[in-house]
Coordinates of C-alpha atoms and ligand atoms in Angstrom, one line a residue:
M1 CA 0.1 0.2 -0.1
T2 CA 1.6 3.2 -0.6
T3 CA 0.6 6.4 1.5
P4 CA -1.0 9.0 -0.3
D5 CA 0.3 12.4 -1.1
F6 CA -0.1 15.2 1.6
P7 CA -2.3 17.7 0.6
E8 CA -0.6 21.3 -0.5
L9 CA -2.4 23.7 2.0
P10 CA -1.8 27.3 2.6
A11 CA 0.8 28.8 5.2
G12 CA -0.8 29.1 8.5
F13 CA -3.3 26.8 7.6
R14 CA -4.5 24.9 10.9
F15 CA -5.3 20.9 11.6
G16 CA -7.2 19.7 14.5
A17 CA -9.2 17.0 16.3
A18 CA -12.3 17.3 17.0
T19 CA -14.3 15.3 20.0
A20 CA -18.0 15.9 21.7
A21 CA -18.7 15.7 25.7
Y22 CA -21.3 12.8 25.3
Q23 CA -19.4 10.8 23.3
I24 CA -16.4 10.6 24.9
E25 CA -16.5 11.8 28.4
G26 CA -18.7 9.0 30.5
A27 CA -18.7 9.9 34.5
H28 CA -22.3 10.6 33.6
D29 CA -23.5 10.8 36.7
Q30 CA -20.3 11.7 38.9
D31 CA -19.3 14.8 40.6
G32 CA -22.3 16.5 40.4
R33 CA -23.4 16.1 36.8
G34 CA -27.0 16.4 35.9
P35 CA -29.0 14.2 33.1
S36 CA -29.1 15.0 29.9
I37 CA -31.8 14.0 26.8
W38 CA -28.9 11.6 25.4
D39 CA -28.8 10.2 29.1
T40 CA -32.5 9.8 28.8
F41 CA -32.9 8.6 25.6
S42 CA -29.6 6.0 25.2
H43 CA -31.2 4.6 28.4
T44 CA -35.1 4.2 26.6
P45 CA -34.8 0.3 25.2
G46 CA -35.3 -0.2 21.5
R47 CA -33.3 3.8 21.4
T48 CA -29.6 2.9 20.4
L49 CA -27.8 -0.2 18.9
D50 CA -27.5 -2.6 21.3
G51 CA -28.7 -0.5 23.9
A52 CA -25.3 1.5 24.2
T53 CA -25.2 4.4 26.4
G54 CA -22.6 7.1 27.2
D55 CA -22.0 6.3 30.4
T56 CA -18.8 5.3 30.4
A57 CA -18.1 6.3 26.7
C58 CA -13.9 6.6 26.5
D59 CA -14.3 7.8 30.0
H60 CA -12.0 10.7 29.0
Y61 CA -13.5 12.7 32.5
H62 CA -10.7 10.9 34.1
R63 CA -8.2 10.1 31.7
H64 CA -8.2 13.4 29.9
P65 CA -4.3 13.8 30.5
Q66 CA -3.7 10.3 28.5
D67 CA -5.5 12.1 26.2
V68 CA -3.9 15.4 25.7
A69 CA -0.9 13.8 25.6
L70 CA -2.1 11.8 22.6
M71 CA -2.8 14.9 21.0
R72 CA 0.4 16.3 22.0
G73 CA 2.0 13.2 20.1
L74 CA -0.3 14.3 17.2
G75 CA 1.2 17.4 16.8
V76 CA -2.4 19.3 16.1
D77 CA -2.7 22.8 16.6
S78 CA -6.0 23.1 17.8
Y79 CA -8.5 20.6 19.8
R80 CA -12.4 20.8 19.4
F81 CA -14.4 19.7 22.1
S82 CA -17.3 20.4 23.9
I83 CA -18.8 21.2 27.6
A84 CA -21.2 19.4 28.6
W85 CA -24.1 21.9 29.7
P86 CA -25.4 19.8 32.1
R87 CA -21.9 18.9 34.1
L88 CA -21.6 23.2 34.2
L89 CA -25.8 23.7 35.2
P90 CA -27.0 19.9 36.3
R91 CA -30.8 21.5 35.6
G92 CA -30.1 23.9 32.9
T93 CA -30.0 27.0 34.3
G94 CA -29.6 27.9 38.3
P95 CA -26.6 27.6 40.7
A96 CA -23.5 26.0 38.7
N97 CA -21.6 22.9 39.7
P98 CA -18.2 24.0 40.8
K99 CA -16.8 20.3 39.9
G100 CA -17.7 20.8 36.5
L101 CA -16.4 23.9 36.3
D102 CA -13.3 22.7 37.1
F103 CA -12.6 19.7 35.1
Y104 CA -12.7 22.3 31.9
D105 CA -10.6 24.4 33.6
R106 CA -8.1 21.6 33.8
L107 CA -8.6 20.5 30.4
I108 CA -8.5 24.0 29.1
D109 CA -5.3 24.6 31.3
D110 CA -3.0 21.4 30.0
L111 CA -4.2 21.6 26.0
P112 CA -2.0 24.8 25.8
A113 CA 0.9 23.4 27.8
A114 CA 0.9 20.8 25.4
G115 CA 1.1 23.1 22.3
V116 CA -2.8 22.9 21.8
A117 CA -5.5 25.7 21.5
P118 CA -8.7 25.0 23.5
A119 CA -11.6 25.7 20.9
V120 CA -14.4 24.9 22.6
T121 CA -18.6 23.8 21.5
L122 CA -21.2 25.4 23.7
Y123 CA -23.8 22.6 22.6
H124 CA -23.0 19.4 21.1
W125 CA -26.4 18.1 21.2
D126 CA -26.5 17.0 25.2
L127 CA -29.6 19.3 26.2
P128 CA -30.4 19.4 30.7
Q129 CA -33.1 16.8 30.8
T130 CA -34.7 19.3 33.1
L131 CA -34.9 22.1 30.3
E132 CA -36.4 19.1 28.0
D133 CA -39.2 18.5 30.3
R134 CA -39.9 22.4 30.2
G135 CA -40.7 22.1 26.2
G136 CA -36.7 21.6 25.0
W137 CA -36.1 23.4 21.8
R138 CA -39.3 23.5 21.1
V139 CA -39.9 27.3 23.7
R140 CA -38.2 29.9 23.3
E141 CA -36.9 30.0 27.2
T142 CA -34.3 27.0 26.2
A143 CA -32.5 29.9 23.7
E144 CA -32.1 32.1 27.1
A145 CA -31.2 29.6 29.3
F146 CA -28.7 28.6 26.5
A147 CA -27.3 32.4 26.6
Q148 CA -26.9 32.5 30.2
Y149 CA -24.6 29.4 29.7
A150 CA -22.3 30.7 27.8
A151 CA -22.1 34.1 29.7
L152 CA -21.0 31.2 32.4
A153 CA -18.7 29.4 30.2
V154 CA -17.4 32.9 28.8
E155 CA -16.6 34.0 32.1
R156 CA -14.9 31.4 33.3
Y157 CA -12.6 30.1 30.2
G158 CA -13.0 32.7 27.9
D159 CA -8.9 34.1 28.4
R160 CA -8.1 30.8 27.2
V161 CA -10.1 29.7 24.6
E162 CA -9.6 30.5 20.9
R163 CA -12.2 29.5 19.2
W164 CA -15.6 29.3 20.4
I165 CA -19.0 26.6 18.7
T166 CA -22.1 28.2 19.8
L167 CA -23.8 25.1 17.9
N168 CA -23.0 21.8 16.7
G169 CA -25.4 20.9 13.7
P170 CA -28.3 22.0 14.7
Y171 CA -30.5 20.0 11.7
C172 CA -29.4 17.5 13.8
S173 CA -31.0 18.8 16.9
A174 CA -33.9 19.9 15.2
F175 CA -35.1 17.5 12.5
A176 CA -33.6 14.2 13.9
G177 CA -34.6 15.2 17.1
Y178 CA -38.1 16.4 17.3
A179 CA -38.9 15.1 13.7
E180 CA -37.5 11.9 12.6
G181 CA -36.8 11.0 16.3
R182 CA -33.6 8.9 15.8
H183 CA -31.8 11.4 17.9
A184 CA -32.5 12.3 21.8
P185 CA -35.0 13.6 22.5
G186 CA -36.3 11.2 19.9
A187 CA -39.8 13.2 19.1
Q188 CA -42.0 12.9 16.1
K189 CA -44.0 15.8 16.0
G190 CA -43.1 18.2 13.1
R191 CA -44.1 21.7 14.2
G192 CA -42.3 20.9 17.3
A193 CA -39.0 20.9 14.7
L194 CA -39.4 23.9 13.0
A195 CA -40.2 26.0 16.0
A196 CA -36.6 23.9 17.7
A197 CA -34.9 25.0 14.3
H198 CA -35.8 28.6 14.9
H199 CA -35.2 28.6 18.6
L200 CA -31.4 27.3 18.1
L201 CA -31.0 30.0 15.8
V202 CA -32.3 32.2 18.2
A203 CA -30.2 30.5 20.7
H204 CA -27.2 31.1 18.8
G205 CA -27.7 34.6 18.0
L206 CA -27.9 35.3 21.9
A207 CA -24.8 33.5 22.6
V208 CA -22.9 35.5 20.4
R209 CA -24.1 38.7 21.9
E210 CA -23.0 37.0 25.0
L211 CA -19.5 35.6 23.6
R212 CA -19.0 39.2 21.9
A213 CA -19.8 41.0 25.1
A214 CA -17.1 39.5 27.2
G215 CA -14.5 39.6 24.4
A216 CA -14.3 36.2 23.1
R217 CA -11.6 35.7 20.4
E218 CA -13.2 34.0 17.6
V219 CA -16.9 33.1 17.5
G220 CA -18.9 30.9 15.1
I221 CA -21.0 27.9 14.7
A222 CA -20.5 24.6 13.4
L223 CA -23.3 23.3 10.8
N224 CA -24.1 19.7 8.8
L225 CA -24.2 21.1 5.3
D226 CA -24.9 18.8 2.6
R227 CA -24.1 18.5 -0.8
I228 CA -27.0 17.1 -2.9
H229 CA -28.0 16.0 -6.3
T230 CA -30.8 14.7 -7.8
A231 CA -31.0 11.5 -9.9
S232 CA -32.4 13.3 -12.7
A233 CA -33.5 16.5 -14.6
L234 CA -37.1 15.6 -14.4
P235 CA -38.9 18.7 -12.6
G236 CA -40.7 16.7 -9.7
D237 CA -36.7 15.4 -8.9
R238 CA -35.4 19.5 -9.0
A239 CA -37.9 20.3 -7.2
A240 CA -37.5 18.1 -4.7
L241 CA -33.9 18.8 -4.7
R242 CA -34.9 22.5 -3.9
R243 CA -36.7 20.8 -0.6
A244 CA -33.6 19.1 0.4
E245 CA -31.9 22.0 0.3
V246 CA -34.0 24.4 2.1
L247 CA -34.4 21.5 4.9
H248 CA -30.6 20.5 5.0
N249 CA -29.2 23.7 4.4
E250 CA -30.8 27.0 4.0
V251 CA -32.7 26.5 6.9
W252 CA -29.5 27.6 8.6
T253 CA -27.3 29.1 5.9
E254 CA -30.0 31.9 5.2
P255 CA -30.3 33.1 8.4
L256 CA -27.4 33.0 9.7
L257 CA -25.3 34.3 6.2
A258 CA -27.8 36.8 4.4
G259 CA -30.1 37.8 7.1
R260 CA -33.3 36.2 5.3
Y261 CA -35.4 33.3 6.0
P262 CA -35.0 30.5 3.1
A263 CA -37.7 31.0 -0.1
H264 CA -39.8 27.9 0.4
E265 CA -42.9 26.9 -2.3
A266 CA -46.0 28.0 -0.7
G267 CA -47.8 25.5 0.6
T268 CA -45.7 23.1 1.6
W269 CA -43.5 22.5 5.3
A270 CA -41.6 24.7 4.9
G271 CA -44.4 27.6 5.2
L272 CA -44.9 26.4 9.0
A273 CA -41.9 27.7 9.5
D274 CA -43.5 31.3 9.6
G275 CA -44.6 30.3 12.5
P276 CA -45.4 32.6 15.4
W277 CA -42.8 31.8 16.8
R278 CA -40.5 34.2 15.1
L279 CA -40.3 37.5 16.9
P280 CA -39.3 40.5 15.5
G281 CA -35.8 41.3 15.5
D282 CA -35.3 37.7 15.5
L283 CA -33.3 38.1 12.1
E284 CA -30.8 40.8 13.1
L285 CA -29.7 38.8 16.0
I286 CA -29.6 35.3 14.5
G287 CA -27.8 37.0 11.2
A288 CA -25.3 39.1 13.4
P289 CA -21.4 38.7 11.8
L290 CA -19.7 35.6 12.6
D291 CA -15.7 34.8 12.6
F292 CA -16.2 32.2 11.1
L293 CA -18.5 29.1 9.6
G294 CA -17.6 25.8 11.1
V295 CA -18.6 23.0 8.2
N296 CA -19.5 19.8 8.8
F297 CA -18.6 17.4 6.1
Y298 CA -19.0 13.4 5.7
R299 CA -21.1 13.0 2.2
P300 CA -22.9 13.9 -0.4
I301 CA -26.5 13.0 -0.8
T302 CA -28.8 11.9 -3.7
V303 CA -32.4 12.7 -3.8
A304 CA -35.3 12.5 -5.9
A305 CA -39.0 13.0 -5.7
A306 CA -41.0 11.0 -3.2
P307 CA -45.2 10.9 -3.1
H308 CA -46.5 13.0 -0.2
R309 CA -49.6 14.4 1.1
T310 CA -49.9 18.6 0.8
D311 CA -52.7 18.4 2.8
D312 CA -50.4 17.1 5.5
L313 CA -48.0 19.5 6.3
E314 CA -46.7 17.8 9.7
L315 CA -42.9 17.3 9.1
R316 CA -41.6 13.8 10.5
T317 CA -38.9 12.7 8.5
A318 CA -37.5 14.2 4.5
T319 CA -40.7 11.9 3.2
D320 CA -43.1 14.2 4.7
I321 CA -41.7 16.7 1.9
G322 CA -41.5 14.9 -1.2
V323 CA -37.8 14.1 -0.9
R324 CA -36.4 10.4 -1.1
E325 CA -33.3 9.6 -0.2
L326 CA -31.6 7.5 -2.8
D327 CA -29.3 4.9 -1.8
P328 CA -25.5 5.3 -2.8
Y329 CA -24.0 3.6 -6.1
G330 CA -20.5 3.2 -7.6
T331 CA -18.5 4.6 -4.6
R332 CA -16.8 3.2 -1.7
L333 CA -18.5 3.0 1.5
T334 CA -17.9 3.7 4.5
T335 CA -19.4 1.2 7.8
M336 CA -22.0 3.7 8.4
G337 CA -22.9 3.2 4.8
W338 CA -21.8 7.0 3.6
P339 CA -20.2 7.0 0.0
V340 CA -16.6 8.6 -0.4
V341 CA -17.0 11.6 -2.7
P342 CA -14.3 14.2 -1.9
E343 CA -15.3 16.6 -4.8
A344 CA -18.4 17.0 -3.1
L345 CA -16.6 18.8 -0.3
T346 CA -15.0 21.3 -3.0
E347 CA -18.2 22.0 -4.8
L348 CA -20.1 22.4 -1.3
L349 CA -17.5 24.8 -0.4
R350 CA -17.2 27.0 -3.6
A351 CA -21.4 26.8 -3.6
L352 CA -21.5 28.8 -0.5
H353 CA -18.7 30.8 -1.3
A354 CA -20.5 31.8 -4.5
R355 CA -23.9 32.5 -2.8
Y356 CA -22.9 34.0 0.1
P357 CA -20.7 37.3 -0.2
R358 CA -20.9 37.4 3.8
L359 CA -19.9 34.4 4.1
P360 CA -16.9 34.4 6.9
P361 CA -14.1 32.2 6.7
V362 CA -14.3 28.6 6.7
W363 CA -13.2 26.2 9.3
I364 CA -14.0 22.5 8.5
T365 CA -15.0 21.3 11.9
E366 CA -15.5 17.9 11.2
N367 CA -14.8 15.7 8.4
G368 CA -13.8 12.0 8.9
S369 CA -14.8 7.9 8.0
A370 CA -15.9 5.2 9.8
E371 CA -14.5 2.1 9.1
A372 CA -14.0 -1.7 9.8
D373 CA -10.9 -1.1 12.3
A374 CA -9.2 -3.5 14.5
V375 CA -5.7 -4.3 16.5
G376 CA -3.8 -6.6 14.9
P377 CA -1.6 -9.6 15.4
D378 CA 1.5 -6.5 15.4
G379 CA -0.6 -4.4 17.6
R380 CA -1.2 -1.8 15.1
V381 CA -4.0 -0.8 13.6
H382 CA -4.2 -0.5 9.1
D383 CA -6.5 1.7 8.6
T384 CA -5.2 2.8 4.8
A385 CA -9.0 3.3 3.9
R386 CA -9.2 6.1 6.5
T387 CA -6.0 7.3 5.6
D388 CA -7.0 7.4 1.8
Y389 CA -10.4 9.1 3.1
L390 CA -9.0 12.0 4.7
A391 CA -5.9 12.7 2.5
D392 CA -8.6 12.8 -0.5
H393 CA -11.0 15.3 1.6
L394 CA -7.6 17.6 2.4
A395 CA -7.0 17.8 -1.1
A396 CA -10.7 18.8 -1.8
V397 CA -9.8 21.6 0.7
A398 CA -6.5 22.9 -1.2
E399 CA -8.7 22.9 -4.4
A400 CA -11.6 25.1 -2.9
V401 CA -8.9 27.2 -1.4
S402 CA -7.2 27.3 -4.8
A403 CA -10.5 29.0 -5.9
G404 CA -10.8 31.0 -3.9
V405 CA -12.3 30.0 -0.4
D406 CA -10.8 31.1 2.3
V407 CA -10.8 28.1 4.9
R408 CA -8.4 28.1 7.8
G409 CA -8.6 24.9 9.1
Y410 CA -9.1 21.6 9.4
Y411 CA -10.6 19.1 12.2
V412 CA -10.4 15.4 12.1
W413 CA -13.4 13.9 13.3
S414 CA -12.3 12.1 15.8
L415 CA -9.9 12.3 18.1
L416 CA -10.4 8.6 19.6
D417 CA -13.5 6.1 18.3
N418 CA -16.8 7.3 20.4
F419 CA -20.2 6.9 20.9
E420 CA -21.7 7.1 17.6
W421 CA -25.1 8.3 19.1
A422 CA -27.9 6.1 18.3
R423 CA -25.4 4.1 16.3
G424 CA -23.5 3.2 19.9
Y425 CA -19.9 1.8 19.6
G426 CA -20.1 0.1 16.4
Q427 CA -18.9 2.9 14.5
R428 CA -15.0 3.8 15.0
F429 CA -14.0 7.3 13.4
G430 CA -10.7 7.8 15.5
L431 CA -7.2 8.3 14.9
V432 CA -6.8 6.6 17.9
H433 CA -8.8 3.2 18.4
V434 CA -10.3 2.4 21.6
D435 CA -10.8 -1.1 23.2
Y436 CA -14.3 -0.3 24.8
D437 CA -13.2 -3.2 27.5
T438 CA -9.9 -1.8 28.5
L439 CA -10.7 1.3 27.5
T440 CA -6.7 1.1 26.4
R441 CA -5.8 4.2 23.3
T442 CA -3.8 2.3 20.3
P443 CA -3.0 5.3 17.6
K444 CA -4.3 4.4 14.3
D445 CA -2.0 4.3 11.0
S446 CA -3.7 7.7 10.3
Y447 CA -2.8 9.0 13.3
H448 CA 1.4 8.6 12.4
W449 CA -0.4 9.7 9.0
F450 CA -1.9 12.8 10.3
R451 CA 1.3 13.8 12.4
A452 CA 4.1 13.3 9.3
L453 CA 1.2 15.7 7.6
I454 CA 1.2 18.8 9.7
T455 CA 5.4 18.0 10.4
A456 CA 5.7 18.2 6.3
H457 CA 2.9 21.2 6.0
R458 CA 4.6 23.3 8.7
A459 CA 8.1 22.3 7.3
R460 CA 6.9 23.0 3.6
T461 CA 5.0 26.5 4.4
E462 CA 7.9 27.6 7.2
E463 CA 10.8 27.6 4.4
T464 CA 8.0 29.1 2.0
T465 CA 7.3 32.4 4.1
R466 CA 10.4 32.8 5.4
Ligands
FCB501 C1 -21.7 14.9 13.1 C2 -21.3 14.8 14.3 C3 -20.5 14.1 15.0 C4 -20.3 13.0 14.9 C5 -20.3 12.4 13.2 C6 -19.8 11.2 12.7 O1 -22.8 15.3 12.4 O2 -21.8 16.2 14.6 O3 -21.1 14.0 16.5 O4 -21.3 12.3 15.2 O5 -21.3 13.4 12.6

């Protein structure tokens, strides 16, 4: 097997690795942490693969010094992790939990000492259960509670955090959580999902205000954006493509980057988005300038028209809006069943750049692949498919940069194998293998490759900038 060439990225381009609290921390009931919607969901029979929970996960809560040492060894510039809201505020609002505050203090102190800049995601899907009990993202009070939590976090950590990400992948929080039901809290009521989408955007806007007021360094949001194709040029399929683009991307990008709500066909579900939850002034709040846009990218999707009832506007799944996702064909699939099409990332970045004159600098906040990794008899993990995936996607980023898109950095998803939400522990995304029986960490070949890439990048760009 040959090692792929290192893609050439500009001087100053940064490399990182990403994780999320519920996926790695474990210690779900220790030191005063309150329950989150993912604790409730994962403990509900039938919700996750084999009933997997994040109770222990990678036990990062206790093993973080080892994980920081792994990052030092990897040589990354930045570590993107999330704070568990219910660890800081066990009931979502009210008194802070001193032990929770101390945990992230230690992490945020240890990272710079290892040469790694902290990048904090405030919300990576683990809503305090108490807030869900009061309506969750369906109600505006949750957005207000989020702003208070953001203020607490920035007051405590703002002096040391380089980059703040308000929300991660709000598509999943709203639509996977409240319409499809495959994510916590597992609800299936379409109007709830549309209200949730709006309140998540309001939460972002309110948090940006708090972060700015406290002098936060860089402020942005991470969106799961999809490059979407149709199977044909038939008018029905093209209309389905538009509906899918609104649902997956424009619900977020239009208000955030263009100060407007997405255009939609009258009489379709998107009309419901004009619901009573929209208040005067919300667009200005949501559309406040950002220092960067985080893009999480894994795969393109292909859609076709599906029959749907226009008299039933209750959104549950994409099928309810007449969109059918087609099975991928003709490309390699990761163990998630996701097609590997790196040029779709270039296309996505170029399309964002073309559509939004106000597009801020972009960071790829997540990209990576799940593979069937195992520690071999030689004690190593030969994950060639992952190295190829990363090399090809970094080359796709380099291509977008050559086409004029201002991309500043790239985080691999993920530092560690971890709890892949409803898919449990079956999907391994890490640069580092985790044995879930012993919690032993084994850097995979892709870890060594990524380290070599970072070293080569620094050597090359230092030479050219001298
Ligand atoms: C993203 C999530 C991340 C991980 C990857 C595979 O959408 O943000 O937590 O689950 O998918």
